[in-house]
mmCIF file of C-alpha atoms and ligand atoms in Angstrom:
data_model
loop_
_atom_site.group_PDB
_atom_site.id
_atom_site.type_symbol
_atom_site.label_atom_id
_atom_site.label_comp_id
_atom_site.label_asym_id
_atom_site.label_seq_id
_atom_site.Cartn_x
_atom_site.Cartn_y
_atom_site.Cartn_z
ATOM 1 C CA MET A 2 14.817 13.880 -3.848
ATOM 2 C CA TYR A 3 17.801 14.451 -6.055
ATOM 3 C CA SER A 4 17.478 17.880 -7.231
ATOM 4 C CA ILE A 5 18.350 16.978 -10.849
ATOM 5 C CA TRP A 6 15.142 14.885 -10.862
ATOM 6 C CA LYS A 7 13.284 17.865 -9.239
ATOM 7 C CA ARG A 8 14.328 19.943 -12.077
ATOM 8 C CA TRP A 9 13.096 17.463 -14.670
ATOM 9 C CA TYR A 10 9.614 17.024 -13.210
ATOM 10 C CA LYS A 11 9.359 20.962 -12.961
ATOM 11 C CA LYS A 12 10.354 21.055 -16.695
ATOM 12 C CA ASN A 13 7.899 18.612 -17.630
ATOM 13 C CA ALA A 14 4.770 19.963 -15.245
ATOM 14 C CA SER A 15 3.572 23.482 -16.140
ATOM 15 C CA SER A 16 3.912 25.235 -12.643
ATOM 16 C CA ASN A 17 5.161 24.410 -9.259
ATOM 17 C CA ALA A 18 1.440 23.875 -8.064
ATOM 18 C CA ASP A 19 1.280 21.001 -10.869
ATOM 19 C CA TYR A 20 4.366 19.657 -9.817
ATOM 20 C CA ASP A 21 3.318 19.281 -6.022
ATOM 21 C CA ARG A 22 -0.127 17.888 -7.237
ATOM 22 C CA ILE A 23 1.605 15.344 -9.046
ATOM 23 C CA GLN A 24 3.945 14.263 -6.226
ATOM 24 C CA LYS A 25 0.818 14.075 -3.980
ATOM 25 C CA ILE A 26 -0.952 11.634 -6.438
ATOM 26 C CA LYS A 27 1.943 9.395 -6.765
ATOM 27 C CA GLN A 28 2.398 9.195 -3.162
ATOM 28 C CA SER A 29 -1.226 7.380 -3.113
ATOM 29 C CA GLU A 30 -2.348 4.381 -5.123
ATOM 30 C CA VAL A 31 -2.371 5.471 -8.864
ATOM 31 C CA PRO A 32 -4.817 3.496 -11.080
ATOM 32 C CA GLN A 33 -2.674 0.928 -12.886
ATOM 33 C CA HIS A 34 -4.724 0.793 -16.211
ATOM 34 C CA ILE A 35 -6.807 3.808 -17.238
ATOM 35 C CA ALA A 36 -9.095 3.758 -20.365
ATOM 36 C CA ILE A 37 -10.782 6.584 -21.995
ATOM 37 C CA ILE A 38 -13.607 6.924 -24.280
ATOM 38 C CA MET A 39 -12.639 10.125 -25.946
ATOM 39 C CA ASP A 40 -16.148 11.648 -26.832
ATOM 40 C CA GLY A 41 -17.113 15.271 -28.055
ATOM 41 C CA ASN A 42 -14.597 15.890 -30.938
ATOM 42 C CA GLY A 43 -17.429 16.813 -33.152
ATOM 43 C CA ARG A 44 -19.388 18.636 -30.855
ATOM 44 C CA TRP A 45 -16.202 20.748 -29.891
ATOM 45 C CA ALA A 46 -15.869 21.668 -33.762
ATOM 46 C CA LYS A 47 -19.785 22.654 -33.933
ATOM 47 C CA LYS A 48 -19.454 24.905 -30.792
ATOM 48 C CA ARG A 49 -16.685 26.933 -33.235
ATOM 49 C CA ALA A 50 -18.599 26.593 -36.455
ATOM 50 C CA LEU A 51 -15.387 24.405 -37.654
ATOM 51 C CA PRO A 52 -15.505 21.185 -39.521
ATOM 52 C CA ARG A 53 -15.955 18.146 -37.640
ATOM 53 C CA VAL A 54 -12.336 17.118 -38.734
ATOM 54 C CA ALA A 55 -11.092 20.067 -36.690
ATOM 55 C CA GLY A 56 -12.310 18.504 -33.598
ATOM 56 C CA HIS A 57 -10.510 15.197 -34.256
ATOM 57 C CA HIS A 58 -7.360 17.113 -34.953
ATOM 58 C CA GLU A 59 -7.461 18.794 -31.706
ATOM 59 C CA GLY A 60 -8.490 15.657 -29.804
ATOM 60 C CA MET A 61 -5.223 14.079 -31.260
ATOM 61 C CA LYS A 62 -3.265 17.014 -29.328
ATOM 62 C CA ALA A 63 -5.381 16.184 -26.144
ATOM 63 C CA VAL A 64 -4.231 12.423 -26.533
ATOM 64 C CA ARG A 65 -0.348 13.615 -26.551
ATOM 65 C CA ARG A 66 -0.941 15.786 -23.335
ATOM 66 C CA ILE A 67 -2.630 12.832 -21.599
ATOM 67 C CA THR A 68 0.020 10.476 -22.500
ATOM 68 C CA ARG A 69 2.681 12.755 -21.410
ATOM 69 C CA LEU A 70 1.073 13.213 -17.957
ATOM 70 C CA ALA A 71 0.009 9.433 -17.460
ATOM 71 C CA ASN A 72 3.783 8.736 -18.129
ATOM 72 C CA GLN A 73 4.827 11.156 -15.489
ATOM 73 C CA LEU A 74 2.374 9.662 -13.092
ATOM 74 C CA GLU A 75 3.819 6.148 -13.855
ATOM 75 C CA VAL A 76 0.686 4.946 -15.079
ATOM 76 C CA SER A 77 1.216 1.421 -16.509
ATOM 77 C CA ILE A 78 -1.459 1.461 -19.150
ATOM 78 C CA LEU A 79 -3.295 3.813 -20.948
ATOM 79 C CA THR A 80 -6.028 2.782 -23.322
ATOM 80 C CA VAL A 81 -7.745 5.234 -25.792
ATOM 81 C CA TYR A 82 -10.740 4.405 -27.635
ATOM 82 C CA ALA A 83 -9.721 6.039 -30.968
ATOM 83 C CA PHE A 84 -12.310 4.525 -33.418
ATOM 84 C CA SER A 85 -15.131 1.779 -32.866
ATOM 85 C CA THR A 86 -16.663 -0.520 -35.478
ATOM 86 C CA GLU A 87 -19.738 1.768 -35.543
ATOM 87 C CA ASN A 88 -17.454 4.751 -36.565
ATOM 88 C CA TRP A 89 -17.438 3.355 -40.199
ATOM 89 C CA LYS A 90 -21.039 4.827 -40.621
ATOM 90 C CA ARG A 91 -19.614 8.245 -40.756
ATOM 91 C CA PRO A 92 -19.460 10.241 -43.999
ATOM 92 C CA LYS A 93 -16.162 8.823 -46.013
ATOM 93 C CA SER A 94 -14.565 12.130 -45.953
ATOM 94 C CA GLU A 95 -14.390 12.100 -42.246
ATOM 95 C CA VAL A 96 -13.250 8.509 -41.895
ATOM 96 C CA ASP A 97 -10.560 9.346 -44.437
ATOM 97 C CA TYR A 98 -9.428 12.194 -42.497
ATOM 98 C CA ILE A 99 -9.381 10.049 -39.296
ATOM 99 C CA MET A 100 -7.433 7.372 -40.853
ATOM 100 C CA ASN A 101 -4.502 9.914 -41.313
ATOM 101 C CA LEU A 102 -4.277 10.933 -37.614
ATOM 102 C CA PRO A 103 -2.144 7.730 -36.656
ATOM 103 C CA GLN A 104 0.616 8.861 -39.155
ATOM 104 C CA GLU A 105 0.482 12.584 -38.182
ATOM 105 C CA PHE A 106 0.414 11.856 -34.539
ATOM 106 C CA LEU A 107 3.290 9.471 -34.966
ATOM 107 C CA GLY A 108 5.253 11.745 -37.308
ATOM 108 C CA THR A 109 5.780 14.197 -34.766
ATOM 109 C CA PHE A 110 5.389 12.379 -31.468
ATOM 110 C CA LEU A 111 7.193 8.742 -32.050
ATOM 111 C CA PRO A 112 10.902 10.139 -31.302
ATOM 112 C CA GLU A 113 9.324 11.391 -27.858
ATOM 113 C CA LEU A 114 7.408 8.114 -27.221
ATOM 114 C CA VAL A 115 10.759 6.189 -28.029
ATOM 115 C CA ALA A 116 12.668 8.528 -25.849
ATOM 116 C CA GLU A 117 10.146 8.446 -22.840
ATOM 117 C CA ASN A 118 10.125 4.726 -22.789
ATOM 118 C CA VAL A 119 6.404 4.409 -24.020
ATOM 119 C CA GLN A 120 5.319 1.193 -25.471
ATOM 120 C CA VAL A 121 2.585 1.485 -28.423
ATOM 121 C CA LYS A 122 -0.029 -1.330 -28.612
ATOM 122 C CA MET A 123 -3.199 -1.656 -30.370
ATOM 123 C CA ILE A 124 -6.422 -3.772 -29.950
ATOM 124 C CA GLY A 125 -9.108 -4.152 -32.295
ATOM 125 C CA GLU A 126 -9.409 -5.599 -35.549
ATOM 126 C CA PRO A 127 -6.525 -4.580 -37.992
ATOM 127 C CA GLU A 128 -8.338 -5.957 -40.839
ATOM 128 C CA GLY A 129 -10.117 -3.346 -42.785
ATOM 129 C CA LEU A 130 -8.039 -0.572 -41.891
ATOM 130 C CA PRO A 131 -6.248 1.357 -44.803
ATOM 131 C CA VAL A 132 -2.565 0.180 -45.281
ATOM 132 C CA HIS A 133 -0.959 3.698 -44.620
ATOM 133 C CA THR A 134 -2.841 3.727 -41.051
ATOM 134 C CA LEU A 135 -1.803 0.094 -40.131
ATOM 135 C CA GLY A 136 1.602 0.560 -41.422
ATOM 136 C CA ALA A 137 2.103 3.737 -39.221
ATOM 137 C CA ILE A 138 0.854 1.962 -36.216
ATOM 138 C CA LYS A 139 2.908 -1.262 -36.981
ATOM 139 C CA ARG A 140 5.984 0.699 -37.135
ATOM 140 C CA ALA A 141 5.249 2.579 -33.782
ATOM 141 C CA MET A 142 4.638 -0.837 -32.168
ATOM 142 C CA GLU A 143 7.996 -2.167 -33.832
ATOM 143 C CA GLU A 144 10.155 0.760 -32.643
ATOM 144 C CA THR A 145 8.636 0.944 -29.111
ATOM 145 C CA LYS A 146 8.602 -3.057 -28.545
ATOM 146 C CA GLU A 147 11.201 -3.309 -25.985
ATOM 147 C CA ASN A 148 10.005 -0.057 -24.087
ATOM 148 C CA THR A 149 9.300 -1.034 -20.436
ATOM 149 C CA GLY A 150 7.512 2.253 -19.379
ATOM 150 C CA LEU A 151 3.844 3.454 -20.147
ATOM 151 C CA ILE A 152 1.865 1.295 -22.557
ATOM 152 C CA LEU A 153 -0.184 3.423 -24.777
ATOM 153 C CA ASN A 154 -2.621 1.219 -26.196
ATOM 154 C CA PHE A 155 -4.981 2.348 -29.106
ATOM 155 C CA ALA A 156 -8.264 0.843 -29.363
ATOM 156 C CA LEU A 157 -9.042 0.864 -33.141
ATOM 157 C CA ASN A 158 -11.739 -0.658 -35.087
ATOM 158 C CA TYR A 159 -12.639 -2.171 -31.760
ATOM 159 C CA GLY A 160 -15.888 -3.423 -30.695
ATOM 160 C CA SER A 161 -16.607 -5.476 -27.316
ATOM 161 C CA ARG A 162 -19.213 -7.591 -28.372
ATOM 162 C CA ALA A 163 -17.293 -8.643 -31.783
ATOM 163 C CA GLU A 164 -14.193 -9.110 -29.317
ATOM 164 C CA ILE A 165 -16.245 -11.213 -26.759
ATOM 165 C CA LEU A 166 -18.004 -13.280 -29.976
ATOM 166 C CA SER A 167 -14.352 -13.868 -31.566
ATOM 167 C CA ALA A 168 -13.063 -15.116 -28.171
ATOM 168 C CA VAL A 169 -16.142 -17.604 -27.973
ATOM 169 C CA ASN A 170 -15.544 -18.836 -31.696
ATOM 170 C CA LYS A 171 -11.842 -19.501 -30.888
ATOM 171 C CA LEU A 172 -12.971 -21.409 -27.509
ATOM 172 C CA VAL A 173 -15.095 -23.671 -29.401
ATOM 173 C CA ALA A 174 -12.415 -24.156 -32.054
ATOM 174 C CA ASP A 175 -10.065 -25.208 -29.227
ATOM 175 C CA SER A 176 -12.666 -27.270 -27.426
ATOM 176 C CA LYS A 177 -13.264 -29.207 -30.589
ATOM 177 C CA ASP A 178 -9.591 -30.150 -30.665
ATOM 178 C CA GLY A 179 -10.125 -31.534 -26.982
ATOM 179 C CA VAL A 180 -7.692 -28.725 -25.537
ATOM 180 C CA ILE A 181 -10.251 -27.033 -23.069
ATOM 181 C CA GLY A 182 -11.769 -28.309 -19.899
ATOM 182 C CA GLU A 183 -14.138 -25.958 -17.659
ATOM 183 C CA ILE A 184 -13.659 -22.377 -18.832
ATOM 184 C CA THR A 185 -12.975 -19.968 -15.947
ATOM 185 C CA ASP A 186 -13.070 -16.266 -15.811
ATOM 186 C CA ASP A 187 -9.093 -16.426 -16.202
ATOM 187 C CA ILE A 188 -9.161 -18.486 -19.320
ATOM 188 C CA PHE A 189 -11.781 -16.646 -21.044
ATOM 189 C CA SER A 190 -9.947 -13.385 -20.399
ATOM 190 C CA LYS A 191 -6.962 -14.919 -22.201
ATOM 191 C CA TYR A 192 -9.069 -15.212 -25.575
ATOM 192 C CA LEU A 193 -9.882 -11.505 -25.499
ATOM 193 C CA MET A 194 -7.845 -8.658 -27.352
ATOM 194 C CA THR A 195 -6.603 -7.510 -23.935
ATOM 195 C CA SER A 196 -5.265 -10.851 -22.795
ATOM 196 C CA GLU A 197 -1.861 -9.215 -21.854
ATOM 197 C CA LEU A 198 -3.287 -6.382 -20.049
ATOM 198 C CA PRO A 199 -4.873 -6.053 -16.610
ATOM 199 C CA ASP A 200 -8.305 -4.683 -16.583
ATOM 200 C CA PRO A 201 -8.988 -1.030 -16.300
ATOM 201 C CA ASP A 202 -9.160 0.362 -12.676
ATOM 202 C CA LEU A 203 -10.317 3.729 -13.896
ATOM 203 C CA LEU A 204 -12.499 4.294 -16.914
ATOM 204 C CA ILE A 205 -13.299 7.959 -18.297
ATOM 205 C CA ARG A 206 -15.542 9.122 -20.571
ATOM 206 C CA THR A 207 -16.107 12.728 -21.962
ATOM 207 C CA SER A 208 -18.644 14.900 -23.360
ATOM 208 C CA GLY A 209 -21.572 14.056 -20.965
ATOM 209 C CA GLU A 210 -22.566 10.760 -22.339
ATOM 210 C CA ILE A 211 -22.797 8.074 -19.257
ATOM 211 C CA ARG A 212 -22.671 4.761 -21.309
ATOM 212 C CA LEU A 213 -20.228 2.118 -22.316
ATOM 213 C CA SER A 214 -21.171 2.110 -26.018
ATOM 214 C CA ASN A 215 -19.761 -1.487 -26.802
ATOM 215 C CA PHE A 216 -16.123 -0.702 -24.951
ATOM 216 C CA MET A 217 -14.632 -3.225 -22.912
ATOM 217 C CA LEU A 218 -17.675 -4.665 -21.564
ATOM 218 C CA TRP A 219 -15.988 -7.814 -20.000
ATOM 219 C CA GLN A 220 -12.904 -5.912 -18.915
ATOM 220 C CA ALA A 221 -14.983 -2.830 -17.032
ATOM 221 C CA ALA A 222 -16.817 -5.342 -14.769
ATOM 222 C CA TYR A 223 -14.961 -3.781 -11.582
ATOM 223 C CA SER A 224 -13.594 -0.386 -13.076
ATOM 224 C CA GLU A 225 -14.399 2.776 -11.402
ATOM 225 C CA PHE A 226 -16.175 5.162 -13.746
ATOM 226 C CA TRP A 227 -15.532 8.701 -14.065
ATOM 227 C CA PHE A 228 -17.798 10.750 -16.509
ATOM 228 C CA THR A 229 -17.200 14.635 -17.315
ATOM 229 C CA ASP A 230 -19.337 17.091 -19.572
ATOM 230 C CA VAL A 231 -15.744 18.355 -20.675
ATOM 231 C CA LEU A 232 -15.457 17.506 -24.325
ATOM 232 C CA TRP A 233 -12.178 15.695 -25.435
ATOM 233 C CA PRO A 234 -10.408 18.102 -27.084
ATOM 234 C CA ASP A 235 -10.758 20.321 -23.998
ATOM 235 C CA PHE A 236 -9.434 17.809 -21.618
ATOM 236 C CA SER A 237 -6.468 18.898 -19.895
ATOM 237 C CA GLU A 238 -3.756 17.559 -17.164
ATOM 238 C CA GLU A 239 -6.113 19.272 -14.469
ATOM 239 C CA HIS A 240 -9.015 16.921 -15.802
ATOM 240 C CA LEU A 241 -6.814 13.721 -15.634
ATOM 241 C CA MET A 242 -5.518 14.609 -12.049
ATOM 242 C CA GLU A 243 -9.176 15.246 -10.822
ATOM 243 C CA ALA A 244 -10.333 12.014 -12.199
ATOM 244 C CA ILE A 245 -7.217 10.119 -10.477
ATOM 245 C CA GLU A 246 -8.095 11.967 -7.187
ATOM 246 C CA VAL A 247 -11.636 11.032 -7.318
ATOM 247 C CA TYR A 248 -10.360 7.498 -7.817
ATOM 248 C CA GLN A 249 -8.063 7.761 -4.803
ATOM 249 C CA ASN A 250 -10.715 8.920 -2.423
ATOM 250 C CA ARG A 251 -12.957 6.287 -3.535
ATOM 251 C CA SER A 252 -10.569 3.582 -2.733
ATOM 252 C CA ARG A 253 -9.632 5.322 0.494
ATOM 253 C CA ARG A 254 -13.330 4.870 1.542
ATOM 254 C CA TYR A 255 -14.281 1.297 0.088
ATOM 255 C CA GLY A 256 -10.753 0.130 0.097
ATOM 256 C CA GLY A 257 -9.107 -1.986 2.852
ATOM 257 C CA VAL A 258 -11.130 -4.946 3.708
HETATM 258 C C1 V0D B 320 -9.791 10.889 -33.577
HETATM 259 C C2 V0D B 320 -9.895 11.604 -30.410
HETATM 260 C C3 V0D B 320 -4.397 9.392 -32.293
HETATM 261 C C4 V0D B 320 -10.619 10.486 -31.031
HETATM 262 C C5 V0D B 320 -8.414 11.388 -30.696
HETATM 263 C C6 V0D B 320 -7.455 6.111 -36.739
HETATM 264 C C7 V0D B 320 -10.890 10.583 -32.646
HETATM 265 C C8 V0D B 320 -7.939 11.925 -32.331
HETATM 266 C C9 V0D B 320 -4.542 8.413 -33.124
HETATM 267 C C10 V0D B 320 -3.511 7.388 -33.169
HETATM 268 C C11 V0D B 320 -7.588 9.536 -33.550
HETATM 269 C C12 V0D B 320 -3.689 5.757 -33.288
HETATM 270 C C13 V0D B 320 -2.577 4.967 -33.405
HETATM 271 C C14 V0D B 320 -1.565 5.227 -33.356
HETATM 272 C C15 V0D B 320 -1.102 6.683 -32.988
HETATM 273 C C16 V0D B 320 -2.147 7.479 -32.935
HETATM 274 C C17 V0D B 320 -5.779 8.170 -33.881
HETATM 275 C C18 V0D B 320 -7.622 7.510 -34.611
HETATM 276 C C19 V0D B 320 -8.380 8.524 -34.366
HETATM 277 C C20 V0D B 320 -8.325 6.386 -35.414
HETATM 278 F F1 V0D B 320 -0.392 4.199 -33.153
HETATM 279 N N1 V0D B 320 -5.671 10.187 -32.478
HETATM 280 N N2 V0D B 320 -6.265 9.415 -33.241
HETATM 281 N N3 V0D B 320 -6.369 7.245 -34.228
HETATM 282 N N4 V0D B 320 -8.361 10.621 -33.190
#
């Protein structure tokens, strides 16, 4: 390897041991699409006697760390579940705080995303989001639309049953126009919000809950699952590498024929 590249990677990894671990992971099959349910932000704050919003803020920093590493690992798509359709039930003050996070995140991080060739995308219902939230995200999508590296896909105001029902309704409308014959797996997938994306290979959920909670019900049909008790704000590069290594060992055992 050219030493200039090696220096670049070493600068971005926190130690030589990380550098070697990253190289080893990249020599094997890296999951193309990783999806993460970022749970445990409130619990993280409670443990420290901090307000819940402090946990969300710290969780935002974890998104940055994990994005950087996913990009280094040459993952194609990182989908993070940032806000579910259920989350509107939380206290208004908490929702208001959360809705400012995209602006804060992008205010400091967007130049780096642009420079590092990351493309920002979103799935979920844009309708109902505050204009300042949607404005920040739209700007990020616009400024990164020509980028060809990692796709950082935010699931925001997203719920999978609503997504499936909306697909069914669109299909019914199209079939009335007579455009549709027999509906196959591939045709149905094209009606989902993830139509442009491959299904997740690896789905991670933090904070000890072992369920999907209305996240990518259709898309996760064949995903490998990795669950951890680690709370999302504590989720580090170390944990992502562990999840990927477990994934690689599973595909070594079950893969092939
Ligand atoms: C709160 C843990 C980054 C989950 C992460 C509006 C709960 C921190 C974003 C973000 C949230 C979204 C879009 C974008 C740039 C950044 C974010 C929300 C919540 C919901 F283009 N963190 N983050 N969005 N949390």
